[in-house]
XYZ file of C-alpha atoms in Angstrom:
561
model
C -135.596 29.533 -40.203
C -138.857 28.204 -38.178
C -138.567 24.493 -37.806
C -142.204 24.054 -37.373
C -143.879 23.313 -40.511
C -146.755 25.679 -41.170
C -149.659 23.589 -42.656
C -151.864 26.395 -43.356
C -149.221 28.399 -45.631
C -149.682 24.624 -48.068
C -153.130 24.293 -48.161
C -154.482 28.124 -47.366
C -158.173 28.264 -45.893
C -159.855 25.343 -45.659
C -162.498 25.992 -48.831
C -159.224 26.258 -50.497
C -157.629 23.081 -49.140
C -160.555 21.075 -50.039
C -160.903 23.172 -53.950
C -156.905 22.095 -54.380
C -156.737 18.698 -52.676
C -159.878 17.832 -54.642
C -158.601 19.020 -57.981
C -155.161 17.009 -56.883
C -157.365 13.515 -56.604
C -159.109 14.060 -59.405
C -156.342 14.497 -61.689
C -154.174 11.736 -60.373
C -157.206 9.247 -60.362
C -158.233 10.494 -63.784
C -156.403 10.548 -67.440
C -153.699 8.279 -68.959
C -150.627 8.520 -70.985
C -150.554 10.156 -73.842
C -149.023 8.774 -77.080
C -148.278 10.004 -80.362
C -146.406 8.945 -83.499
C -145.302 12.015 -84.496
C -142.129 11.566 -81.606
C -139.472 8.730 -82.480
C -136.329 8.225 -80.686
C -132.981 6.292 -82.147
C -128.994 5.387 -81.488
C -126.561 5.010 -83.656
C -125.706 2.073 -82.109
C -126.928 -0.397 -80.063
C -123.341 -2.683 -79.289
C -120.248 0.014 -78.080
C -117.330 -0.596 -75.917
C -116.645 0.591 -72.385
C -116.367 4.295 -73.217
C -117.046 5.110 -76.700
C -120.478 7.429 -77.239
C -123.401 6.560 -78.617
C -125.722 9.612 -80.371
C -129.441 9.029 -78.911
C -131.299 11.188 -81.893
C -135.254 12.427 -81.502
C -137.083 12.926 -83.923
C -140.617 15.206 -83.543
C -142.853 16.100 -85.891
C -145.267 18.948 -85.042
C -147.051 22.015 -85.915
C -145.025 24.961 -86.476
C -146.567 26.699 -83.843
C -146.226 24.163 -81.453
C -143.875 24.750 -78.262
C -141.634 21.512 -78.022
C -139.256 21.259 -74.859
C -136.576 18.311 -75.107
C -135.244 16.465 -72.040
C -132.624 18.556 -69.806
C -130.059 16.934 -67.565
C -129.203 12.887 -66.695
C -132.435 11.676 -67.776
C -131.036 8.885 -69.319
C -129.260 7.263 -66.513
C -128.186 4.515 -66.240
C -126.286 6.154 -69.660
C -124.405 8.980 -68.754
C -125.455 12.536 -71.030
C -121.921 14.033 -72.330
C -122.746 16.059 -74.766
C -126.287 17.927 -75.710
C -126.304 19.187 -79.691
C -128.289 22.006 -81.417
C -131.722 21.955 -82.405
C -131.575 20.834 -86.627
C -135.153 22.348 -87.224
C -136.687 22.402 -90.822
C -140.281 23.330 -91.864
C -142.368 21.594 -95.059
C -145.563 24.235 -95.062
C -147.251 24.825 -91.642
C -145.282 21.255 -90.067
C -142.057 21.590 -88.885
C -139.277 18.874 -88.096
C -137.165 19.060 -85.083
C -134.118 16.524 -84.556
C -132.333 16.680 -81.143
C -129.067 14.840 -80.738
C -127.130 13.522 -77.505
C -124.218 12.199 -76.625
C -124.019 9.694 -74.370
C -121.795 6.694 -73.020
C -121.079 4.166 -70.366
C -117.494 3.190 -68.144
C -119.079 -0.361 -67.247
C -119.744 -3.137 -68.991
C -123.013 -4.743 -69.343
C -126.456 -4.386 -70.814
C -128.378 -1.397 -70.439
C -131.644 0.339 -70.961
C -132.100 4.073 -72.096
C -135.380 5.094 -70.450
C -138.236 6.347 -71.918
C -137.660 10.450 -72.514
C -140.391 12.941 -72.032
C -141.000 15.168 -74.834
C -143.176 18.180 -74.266
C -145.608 19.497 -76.406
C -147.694 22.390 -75.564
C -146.945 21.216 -72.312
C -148.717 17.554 -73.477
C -146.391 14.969 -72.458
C -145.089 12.311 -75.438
C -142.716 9.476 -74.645
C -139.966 7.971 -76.934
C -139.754 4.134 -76.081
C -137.125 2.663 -74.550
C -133.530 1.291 -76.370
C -131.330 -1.358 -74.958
C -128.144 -0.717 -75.548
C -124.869 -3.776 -74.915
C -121.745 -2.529 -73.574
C -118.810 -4.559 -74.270
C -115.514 -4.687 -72.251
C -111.962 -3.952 -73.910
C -110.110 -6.934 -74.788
C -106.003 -6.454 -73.935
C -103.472 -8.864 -75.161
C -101.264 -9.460 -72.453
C -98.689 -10.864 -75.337
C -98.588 -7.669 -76.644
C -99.262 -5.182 -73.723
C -96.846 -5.489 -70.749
C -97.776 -6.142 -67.356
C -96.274 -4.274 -63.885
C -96.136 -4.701 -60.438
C -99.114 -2.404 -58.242
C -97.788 0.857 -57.470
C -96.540 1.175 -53.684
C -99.091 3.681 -51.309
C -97.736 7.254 -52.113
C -98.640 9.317 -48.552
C -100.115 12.901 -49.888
C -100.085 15.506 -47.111
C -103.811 15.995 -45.723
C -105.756 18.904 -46.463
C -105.907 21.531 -44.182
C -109.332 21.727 -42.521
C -111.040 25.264 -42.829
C -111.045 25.465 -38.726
C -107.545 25.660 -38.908
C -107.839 28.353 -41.707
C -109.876 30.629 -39.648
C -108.197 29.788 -36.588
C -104.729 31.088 -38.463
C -106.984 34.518 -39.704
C -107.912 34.794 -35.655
C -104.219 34.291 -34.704
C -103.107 36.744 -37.285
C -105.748 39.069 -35.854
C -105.067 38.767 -32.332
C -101.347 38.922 -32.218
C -101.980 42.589 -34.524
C -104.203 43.768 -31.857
C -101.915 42.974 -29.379
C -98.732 44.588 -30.588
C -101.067 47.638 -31.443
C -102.659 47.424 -27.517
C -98.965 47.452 -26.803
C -97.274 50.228 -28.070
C -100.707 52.465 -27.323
C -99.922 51.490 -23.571
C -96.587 51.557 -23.246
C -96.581 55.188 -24.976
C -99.328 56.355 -22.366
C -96.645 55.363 -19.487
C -94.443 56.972 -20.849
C -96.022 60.293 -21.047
C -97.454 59.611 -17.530
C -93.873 59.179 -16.346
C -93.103 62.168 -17.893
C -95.454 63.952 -15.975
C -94.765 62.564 -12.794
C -91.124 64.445 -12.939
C -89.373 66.297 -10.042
C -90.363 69.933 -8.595
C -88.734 72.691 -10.602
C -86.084 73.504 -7.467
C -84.968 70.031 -7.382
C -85.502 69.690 -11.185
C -82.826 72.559 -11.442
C -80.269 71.591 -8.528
C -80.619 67.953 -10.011
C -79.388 69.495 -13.726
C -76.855 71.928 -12.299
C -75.170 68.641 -10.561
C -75.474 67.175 -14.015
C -73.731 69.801 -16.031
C -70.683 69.769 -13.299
C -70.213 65.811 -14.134
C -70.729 66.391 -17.466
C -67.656 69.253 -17.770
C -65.447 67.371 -15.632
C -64.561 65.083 -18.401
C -61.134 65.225 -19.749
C -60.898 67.066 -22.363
C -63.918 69.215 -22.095
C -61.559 72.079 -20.767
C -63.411 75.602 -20.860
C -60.784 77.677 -22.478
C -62.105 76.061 -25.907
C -64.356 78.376 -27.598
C -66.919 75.778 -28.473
C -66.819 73.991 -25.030
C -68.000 77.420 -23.429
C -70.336 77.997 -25.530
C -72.059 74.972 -24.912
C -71.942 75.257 -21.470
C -73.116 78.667 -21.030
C -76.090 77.423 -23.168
C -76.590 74.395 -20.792
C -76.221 76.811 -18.161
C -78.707 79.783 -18.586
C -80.954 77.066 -20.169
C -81.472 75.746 -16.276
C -81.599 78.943 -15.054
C -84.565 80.246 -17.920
C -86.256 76.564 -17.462
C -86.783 77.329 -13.775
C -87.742 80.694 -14.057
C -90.364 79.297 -16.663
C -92.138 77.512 -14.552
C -92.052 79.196 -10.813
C -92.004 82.918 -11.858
C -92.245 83.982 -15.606
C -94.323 81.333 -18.457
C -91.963 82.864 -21.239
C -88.952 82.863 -19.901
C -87.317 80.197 -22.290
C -88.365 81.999 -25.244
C -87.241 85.659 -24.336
C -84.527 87.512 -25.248
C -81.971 88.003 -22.269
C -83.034 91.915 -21.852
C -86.853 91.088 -22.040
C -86.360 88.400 -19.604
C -84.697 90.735 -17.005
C -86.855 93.741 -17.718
C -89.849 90.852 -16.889
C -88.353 90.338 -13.018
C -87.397 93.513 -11.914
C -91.557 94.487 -13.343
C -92.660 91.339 -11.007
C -89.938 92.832 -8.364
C -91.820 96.244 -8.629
C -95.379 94.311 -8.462
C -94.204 92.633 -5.483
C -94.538 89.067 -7.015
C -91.120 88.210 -5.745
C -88.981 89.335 -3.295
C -86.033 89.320 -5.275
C -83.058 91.693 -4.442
C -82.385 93.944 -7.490
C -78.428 92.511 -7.005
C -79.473 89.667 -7.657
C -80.713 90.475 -10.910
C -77.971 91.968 -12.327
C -75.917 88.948 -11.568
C -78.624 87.041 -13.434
C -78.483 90.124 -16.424
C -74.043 90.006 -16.535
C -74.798 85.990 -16.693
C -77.298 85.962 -19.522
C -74.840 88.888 -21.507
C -71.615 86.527 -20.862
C -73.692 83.403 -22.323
C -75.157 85.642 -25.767
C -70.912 86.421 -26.274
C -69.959 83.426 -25.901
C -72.595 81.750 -28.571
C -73.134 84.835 -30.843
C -69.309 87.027 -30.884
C -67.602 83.708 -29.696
C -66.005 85.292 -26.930
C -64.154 83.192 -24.727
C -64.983 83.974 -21.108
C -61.505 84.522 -18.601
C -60.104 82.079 -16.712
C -62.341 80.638 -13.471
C -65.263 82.849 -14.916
C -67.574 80.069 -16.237
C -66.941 78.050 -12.365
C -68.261 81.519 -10.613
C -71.228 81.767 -13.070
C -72.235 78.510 -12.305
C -72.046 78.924 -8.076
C -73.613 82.555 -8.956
C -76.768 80.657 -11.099
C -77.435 78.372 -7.983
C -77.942 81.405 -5.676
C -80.293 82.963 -8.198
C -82.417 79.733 -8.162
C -82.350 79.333 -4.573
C -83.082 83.278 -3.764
C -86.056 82.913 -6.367
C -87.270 80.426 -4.205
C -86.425 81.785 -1.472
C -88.951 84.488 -2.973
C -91.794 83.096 -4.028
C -94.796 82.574 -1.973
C -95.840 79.064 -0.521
C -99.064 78.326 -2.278
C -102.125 78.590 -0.222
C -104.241 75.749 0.731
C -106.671 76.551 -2.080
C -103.792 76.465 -4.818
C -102.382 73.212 -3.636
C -106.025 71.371 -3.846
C -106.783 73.022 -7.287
C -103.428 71.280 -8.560
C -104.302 68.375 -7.362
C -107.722 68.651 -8.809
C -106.068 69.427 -11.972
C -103.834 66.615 -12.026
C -106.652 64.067 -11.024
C -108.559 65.806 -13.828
C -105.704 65.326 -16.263
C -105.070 61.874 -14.892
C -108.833 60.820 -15.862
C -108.873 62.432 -19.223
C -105.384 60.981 -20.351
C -107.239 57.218 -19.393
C -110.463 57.843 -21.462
C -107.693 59.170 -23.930
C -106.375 55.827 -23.991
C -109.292 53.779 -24.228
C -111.192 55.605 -26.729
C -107.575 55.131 -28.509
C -107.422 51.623 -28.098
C -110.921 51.074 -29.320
C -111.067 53.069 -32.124
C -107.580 51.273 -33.217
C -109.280 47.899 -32.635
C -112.018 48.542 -34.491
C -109.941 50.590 -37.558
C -107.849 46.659 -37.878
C -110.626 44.610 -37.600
C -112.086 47.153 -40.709
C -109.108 46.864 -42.587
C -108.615 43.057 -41.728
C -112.483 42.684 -42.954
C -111.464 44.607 -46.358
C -108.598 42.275 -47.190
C -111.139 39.648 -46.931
C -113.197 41.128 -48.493
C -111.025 41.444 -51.372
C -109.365 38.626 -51.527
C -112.172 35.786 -50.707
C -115.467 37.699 -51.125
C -118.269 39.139 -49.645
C -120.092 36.252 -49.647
C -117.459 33.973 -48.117
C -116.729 36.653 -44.929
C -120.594 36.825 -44.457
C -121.469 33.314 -44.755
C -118.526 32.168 -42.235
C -117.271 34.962 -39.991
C -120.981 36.492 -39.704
C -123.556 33.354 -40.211
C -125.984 32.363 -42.932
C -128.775 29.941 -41.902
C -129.079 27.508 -45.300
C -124.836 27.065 -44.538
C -125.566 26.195 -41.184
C -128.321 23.429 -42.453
C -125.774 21.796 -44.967
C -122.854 21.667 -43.031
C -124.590 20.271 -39.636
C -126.169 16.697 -38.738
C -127.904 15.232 -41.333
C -130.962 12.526 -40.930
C -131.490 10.020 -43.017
C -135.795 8.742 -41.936
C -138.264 6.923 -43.194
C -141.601 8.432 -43.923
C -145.156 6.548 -44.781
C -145.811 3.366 -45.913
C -144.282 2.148 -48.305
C -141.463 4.235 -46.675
C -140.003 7.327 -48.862
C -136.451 7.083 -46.992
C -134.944 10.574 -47.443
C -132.085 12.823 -45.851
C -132.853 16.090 -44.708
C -130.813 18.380 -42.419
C -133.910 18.253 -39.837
C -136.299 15.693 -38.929
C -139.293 15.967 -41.266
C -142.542 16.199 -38.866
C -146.050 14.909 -39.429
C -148.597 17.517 -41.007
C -152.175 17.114 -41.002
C -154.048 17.552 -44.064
C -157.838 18.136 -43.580
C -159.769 16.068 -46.323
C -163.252 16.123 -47.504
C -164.849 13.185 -46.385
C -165.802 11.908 -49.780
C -161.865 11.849 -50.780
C -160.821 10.858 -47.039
C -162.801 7.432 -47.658
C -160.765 6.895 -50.642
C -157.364 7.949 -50.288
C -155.085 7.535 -46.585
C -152.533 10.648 -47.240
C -149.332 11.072 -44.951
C -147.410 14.349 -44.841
C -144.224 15.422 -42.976
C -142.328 18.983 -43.869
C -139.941 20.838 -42.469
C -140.104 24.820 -43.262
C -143.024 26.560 -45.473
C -143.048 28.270 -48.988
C -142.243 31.344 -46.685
C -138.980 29.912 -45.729
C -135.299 30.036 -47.059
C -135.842 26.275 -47.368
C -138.816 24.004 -47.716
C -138.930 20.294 -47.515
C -142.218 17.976 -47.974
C -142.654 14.162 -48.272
C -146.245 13.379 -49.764
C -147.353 9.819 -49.443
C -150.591 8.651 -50.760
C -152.334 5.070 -50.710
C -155.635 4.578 -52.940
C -157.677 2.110 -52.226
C -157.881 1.452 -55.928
C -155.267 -0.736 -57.081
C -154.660 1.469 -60.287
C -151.696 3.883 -61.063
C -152.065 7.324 -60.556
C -151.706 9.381 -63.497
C -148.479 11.423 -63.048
C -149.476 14.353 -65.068
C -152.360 14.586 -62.897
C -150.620 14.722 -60.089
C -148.209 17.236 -61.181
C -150.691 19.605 -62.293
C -152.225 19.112 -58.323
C -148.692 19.658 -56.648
C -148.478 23.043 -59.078
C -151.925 24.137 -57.800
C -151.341 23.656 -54.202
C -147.845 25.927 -55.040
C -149.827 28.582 -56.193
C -152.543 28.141 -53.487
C -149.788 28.713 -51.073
C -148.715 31.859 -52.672
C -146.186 30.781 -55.249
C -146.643 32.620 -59.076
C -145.352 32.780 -62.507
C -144.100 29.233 -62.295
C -142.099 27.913 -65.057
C -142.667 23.814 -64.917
C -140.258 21.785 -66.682
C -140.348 17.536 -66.463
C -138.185 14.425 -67.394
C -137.752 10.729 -66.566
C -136.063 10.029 -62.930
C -134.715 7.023 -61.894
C -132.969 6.569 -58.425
C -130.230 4.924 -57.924
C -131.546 1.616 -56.721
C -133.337 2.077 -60.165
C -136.789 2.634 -59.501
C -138.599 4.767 -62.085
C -140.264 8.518 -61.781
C -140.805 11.596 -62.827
C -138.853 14.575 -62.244
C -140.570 18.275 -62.123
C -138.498 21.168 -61.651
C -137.958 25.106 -62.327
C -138.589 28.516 -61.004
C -140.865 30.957 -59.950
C -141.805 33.814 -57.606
C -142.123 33.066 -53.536
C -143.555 35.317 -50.905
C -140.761 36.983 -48.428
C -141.202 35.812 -44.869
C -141.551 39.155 -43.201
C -144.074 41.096 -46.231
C -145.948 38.138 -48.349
C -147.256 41.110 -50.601
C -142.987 40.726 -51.950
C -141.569 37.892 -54.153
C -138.402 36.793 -54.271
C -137.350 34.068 -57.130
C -137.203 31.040 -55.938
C -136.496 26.993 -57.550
C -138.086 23.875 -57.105
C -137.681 20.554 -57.663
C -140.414 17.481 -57.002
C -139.993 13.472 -57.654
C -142.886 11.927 -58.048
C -143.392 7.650 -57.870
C -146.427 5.826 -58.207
C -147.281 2.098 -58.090
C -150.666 0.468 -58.126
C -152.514 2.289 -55.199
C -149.423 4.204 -54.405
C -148.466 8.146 -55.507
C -145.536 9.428 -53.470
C -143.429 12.894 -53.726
C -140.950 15.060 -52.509
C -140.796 18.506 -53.047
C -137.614 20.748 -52.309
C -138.343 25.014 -52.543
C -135.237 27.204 -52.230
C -134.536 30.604 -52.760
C -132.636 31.507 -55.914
C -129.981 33.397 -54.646
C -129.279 30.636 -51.928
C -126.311 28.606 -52.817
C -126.312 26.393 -50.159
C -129.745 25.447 -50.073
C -129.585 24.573 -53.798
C -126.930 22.120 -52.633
C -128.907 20.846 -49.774
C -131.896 20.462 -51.810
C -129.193 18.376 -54.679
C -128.247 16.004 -51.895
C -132.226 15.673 -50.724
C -133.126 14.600 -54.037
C -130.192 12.150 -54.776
C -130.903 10.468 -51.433
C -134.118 9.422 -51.881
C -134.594 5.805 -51.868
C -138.359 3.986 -51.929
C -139.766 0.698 -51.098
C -142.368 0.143 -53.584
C -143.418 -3.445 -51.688
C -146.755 -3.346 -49.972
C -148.531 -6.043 -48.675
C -151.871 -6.986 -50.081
C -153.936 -6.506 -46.438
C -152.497 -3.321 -46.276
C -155.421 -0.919 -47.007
C-alpha cells in the first residue's frame, strides 16, 4: 500500500478540480431541508421499563412510482434497533401507503430522544421529527426477593495467544522435518558404510574364519544331515562370492558345471593362471555341496574339515593368479568411487529437499483444510489491510475545530488547489492516507466558511459523490441516515458500494464500499471518508473502528476566521 496520499487521483486535472470543488461549494452553500407531510413517524409508547421494546412505526405516503428507502442500521441511537419488520404496503389508485416498523429498546434508565430518521424519496431526503421516549428502572422488593452475598473471583484460564498457536504449527513442523532429515541421513551412512567394506581376499579369509567359529558350537556336529548342508552352502557361497567379484561377474548365479566350464575358458584365455588341479578340487567341492542340499547326502567323516582347508587354497591360488591392476586401473577406480561418492551426496540433497518441500505441501494442505485458504494466506504468507489492523494505531487531531480520528497511519496534509473566488470564501484542510487506487483510503475534510450559516448536507453529499467519480469511482449506489457519535453530536451518515479502479490497470474495477460522516455547524462542514475494497475483510473492520472513533469539537471561537 503507498503511504503517500496521491492528491491528484481526488481531484484529477486541475479544470476538473476547480469544475468539482466548485460544484461541492455551491451545493453546500446553497439549498435547505426539505420537508413534507406526507412522512410521519410514531411509538407505541413513550414510558417503558429498562428492557422492554418499543415499535417506532413510519408512516409515508407517496406516489406509486416513487422509490422510498427506509433507514438501515443504529440510526436511532441512543435507542438500540432489535428488530427491523416487513414493508405493510397498500395502494388507493396511483398513491400508495408504506408502514415500516422497528423494534427498539434501552438497558439504562433515563430519558431519551429518538433522532430524526431520514426517509428517502427519489433520492429527496424527508425527516420524521424527533420522539422522547422515558425509561423507567425495575422496582425489586427486597421483602419478597432475597438478597446474597457477591460471588468470590472465579480464575478462568487465559486464552492462548495466536503466537503461541503458530509457534506450536512451527514446532510441529520442525521436529517432522527433523526426524525425516534424520532417517534420510542416517540411511545414506549406512549405504556408504556398506560400500566402504573389505577387499574380496580379506572379505573371504575374514568369512571362512567366521564359518569355523560358527561350526564349533556344540551341537552343530557335521554328521547331521541338515548341519552339512548348511555348511556346504555357507561354504561354496564364499568361495562363488569371491570368484564373483575378482574373476567371473556371474559366478553366484551359475550352476556348479557352468561355473567351472567358465574358469578353465578364462584358464585357456590366459586370464588366470590357475592350475587345472586346482579346478577340479573346486568342481569335486561344488558336486559334494549340490548332494548334500539336493540328494541329502551326508558327506564322510573329516570330509567337510578338508573341503574347507581345500576352499582357502582355491581363494588364495586365484589370487595368487590374477594380475595386479595397472596404474591406469587403480586411478579409474578411484575416479569411479569419487564419482559415485559425489553422485550419492547430490542423491541426498536433492532427497532431502524434495522431502522438505513434499511436508511443508502436505502440512500447507491440512491447513488448508482445516482453517482455510484465507487464514494460511493472510498469516503464514501476509496480507497488507491485516497488517494495518493489527499494528499501531493513532489516534490525531486534524483541522480546526479538530476532527479527532484513529487511523492505522498518520493522516498527512493534502493540498487542494482552489479557485480564487471560492479560496476567499472558504479555508479547506485535508489530510489522507492512501488513494481511491488503494486497498484502503482514508480522508479527513475540514471546511470553515466565512459565513456563519450551516452548510446544507445534501449539498455536500452530492459534492463528496462527484469528486468520487472525478477520481475514477462508478456505478455508485448512495445510501444515507442520521449519525450520532458517541459523545452525541449529530450527522449524517453516507454509505454503499460501487466500482474502483485496480492499482496496477485503472481501465479495471474492482467493487469496492464506502462510508462518509459528515458534521456541520454554523461556518463549519467536516467529513471523513473511508474506501475499501469489497472483498477485504480486514479493511472493512479497520474502516468500522475509523468511523466509531471519530470524536469532534464543534467549539470555535468567534475571532477565528
Amino acid at each position: 500500500m503507498n503511504d503517500k496520499p496521491k492528491t491528484t487521483l481526488i481531484f484529477g486535472n486541475l479544470k476538473t478540480k476547480f469544475f468539482y470543488l466548485g460544484l461541492f461549494i455551491l451545493l453546500v452553500l446553497s439549498g435547505s431541508d426539505l420537508k413534507a407531510q406526507q412522512v410521519k413517524a410514531a411509538v407505541d409508547s413513550t414510558n417503558i421499563l429498562i428492557g422492554e421494546q418499543i415499535t417506532y412505526t413510519v408512516n409515508v405516503e407517496a406516489d406509486s412510482t416513487d422509490l422510498v428507502m427506509f433507514p438501515e442500521g443504529q440510526s436511532f441511537v441512543p435507542l438500540e434497533l432489535i428488530e427491523t419488520y416487513k414493508t405493510d404496503t397498500s395502494f388507493a389508485g396511483a398513491k400508495m401507503n408504506l408502514i415500516k416498523r422497528y423494534g427498539l429498546t434501552q438497558f439504562d434508565s433515563g430519558s431519551y430522544t429518538i433522532p430524526r430518521q431520514v426517509i428517502s424519496i427519489n433520492q429527496q431526503p424527508f425527516y420524521t421529527d424527533s420522539i422522547r421516549v422515558e425509561v423507567n428502572n425495575v422496582l425489586v422488593d427486597t421483602t419478597k426477593q432475597g438478597l446474597y452475598d457477591i460471588k468470590e473471583i472465579v480464575e478462568v484460564e487465559r486464552a492462548t495467544s495466536k503466537i503461541w498457536e503458530y509457534l506450536l504449527y512451527f514446532l510441529i513442523l520442525a521436529i517432522v522435518i527433523g526426524v525425516f532429515l534424520f532417517f534420510i541421513i542416517r540411511r545414506n551412512r549406512k549405504k556408504a558404510e556398506a560400500e566402504r567394506k573389505l577387499p574380496p581376499f580379506e572379505q573371504a579369509m575374514v568369512s571362512l574364519k567366521a564359518l569355523d567359529e560358527e561350526f564349533k558350537t556344540p551341537g552343530r556336529g557335521l554328521s547331521d544331515q541338515e548341519v552339512s548342508k548348511a555348511y556346504y552352502s555357507k561354504l561354496t557361497d564364499i568361495v562363488r562370492h569371491y570368484l564373483d567379484e575378482e574373476v567371473y561377474d556371474r559366478s553366484m548365479e551359475s550352476t556348479s558345471g557352468e561355473l567351472i566350464e567358465r574358469l578353465l575358458e578364462e584358464k585357456q584365455k590366459g586370464r588366470i593362471d590357475l592350475s587345472k588341479e586346482t579346478i577340479l578340487k573346486l568342481d569335486q567341492i561344488l558336486k559334494r555341496a549340490d548332494l548334500t542340499k539336493f540328494a541329502r547326502t551326508v558327506p564322510g567323516e573329516g570330509q567337510a574339515q578338508a573341503d574347507r582347508l581345500v576352499a582357502e587354497e582355491i581363494v588364495k591360488e586365484t589370487k595368487e593368479s590374477i594380475p595386479e591392476p595397472t596404474e591406469e586401473e587403480l586411478m579409474r577406480d578411484a575416479a569411479y568411487r569419487e564419482a559415485l561418492a559425489k553422485r550419492r551426496k547430490r542423491k541426498l540433497i536433492l532427497t532431502g529437499v524434495l522431502g522438505v518441500f513434499a511436508i511443508l505441501l502436505i502440512s500447507t494442505g491440512i491447513l488448508i483444510a482445516t482453517k482455510g485458504f484465507d487464514f494460511v494466506k493472510d498469516n503464514f504468507i501476509g496480507h497488507p489491510s491485516k497488517d494495518l489492523l493489527e499494528g499501531d494505531w493513532v489516534r490525531s487531531e486534524y483541522g480546526y475545530p479538530p476532527v479527532i480520528v484513529s487511523t492505522p497511519r498518520v493522516l498527512e496534509r493534502t493540498v487542494v488547489p482552489l479557485p480564487d473566488s471560492i479560496a476567499m470564501q472558504v479555508n479547506m484542510n485535508s489530510f489522507a492516507y492512501g488513494s481511491l487506487i488503494d486497498q484502503f483510503y482514508v480522508v479527513v475534510n475540514n471546511a470553515r466558511f466565512n459565513s456563519k450559516e450551516e452548510a446544507n448536507l445534501d449539498g455536500a453529499v452530492q459534492g463528496m459523490i462527484s469528486t468520487l467519480e472525478a477520481s475514477g469511482a462508478k456505478n455508485l449506489v448512495v445510501k444515507t441516515e442520521k449519525y450520532t457519535t458517541p459523545e452525541g453530536t449529530e450527522g449524517l451518515r453516507v454509505f454503499g458500494s460501487g466500482e474502483f479502479p485496480q492499482t496496477l490497470n485503472k481501465k479495471n474495477f474492482d467493487a469496492g464500499e464506502y462510508e462518509l460522516l459528515l458534521f456541520t455547524t454554523p461556518g463549519v462542514l467536516q467529513q471523513v471518508l473511508v474506501a475499501w475494497r469489497e472483498d477485504d475483510q480486514y479493511a472493512a473492520q479497520m474502516a468500522q473502528r475509523i468511523i466509531n472513533s471519530v470524536e469532534l469539537q464543534k467549539t470555535v471561537p468567534t475571532n477565528v476566521k
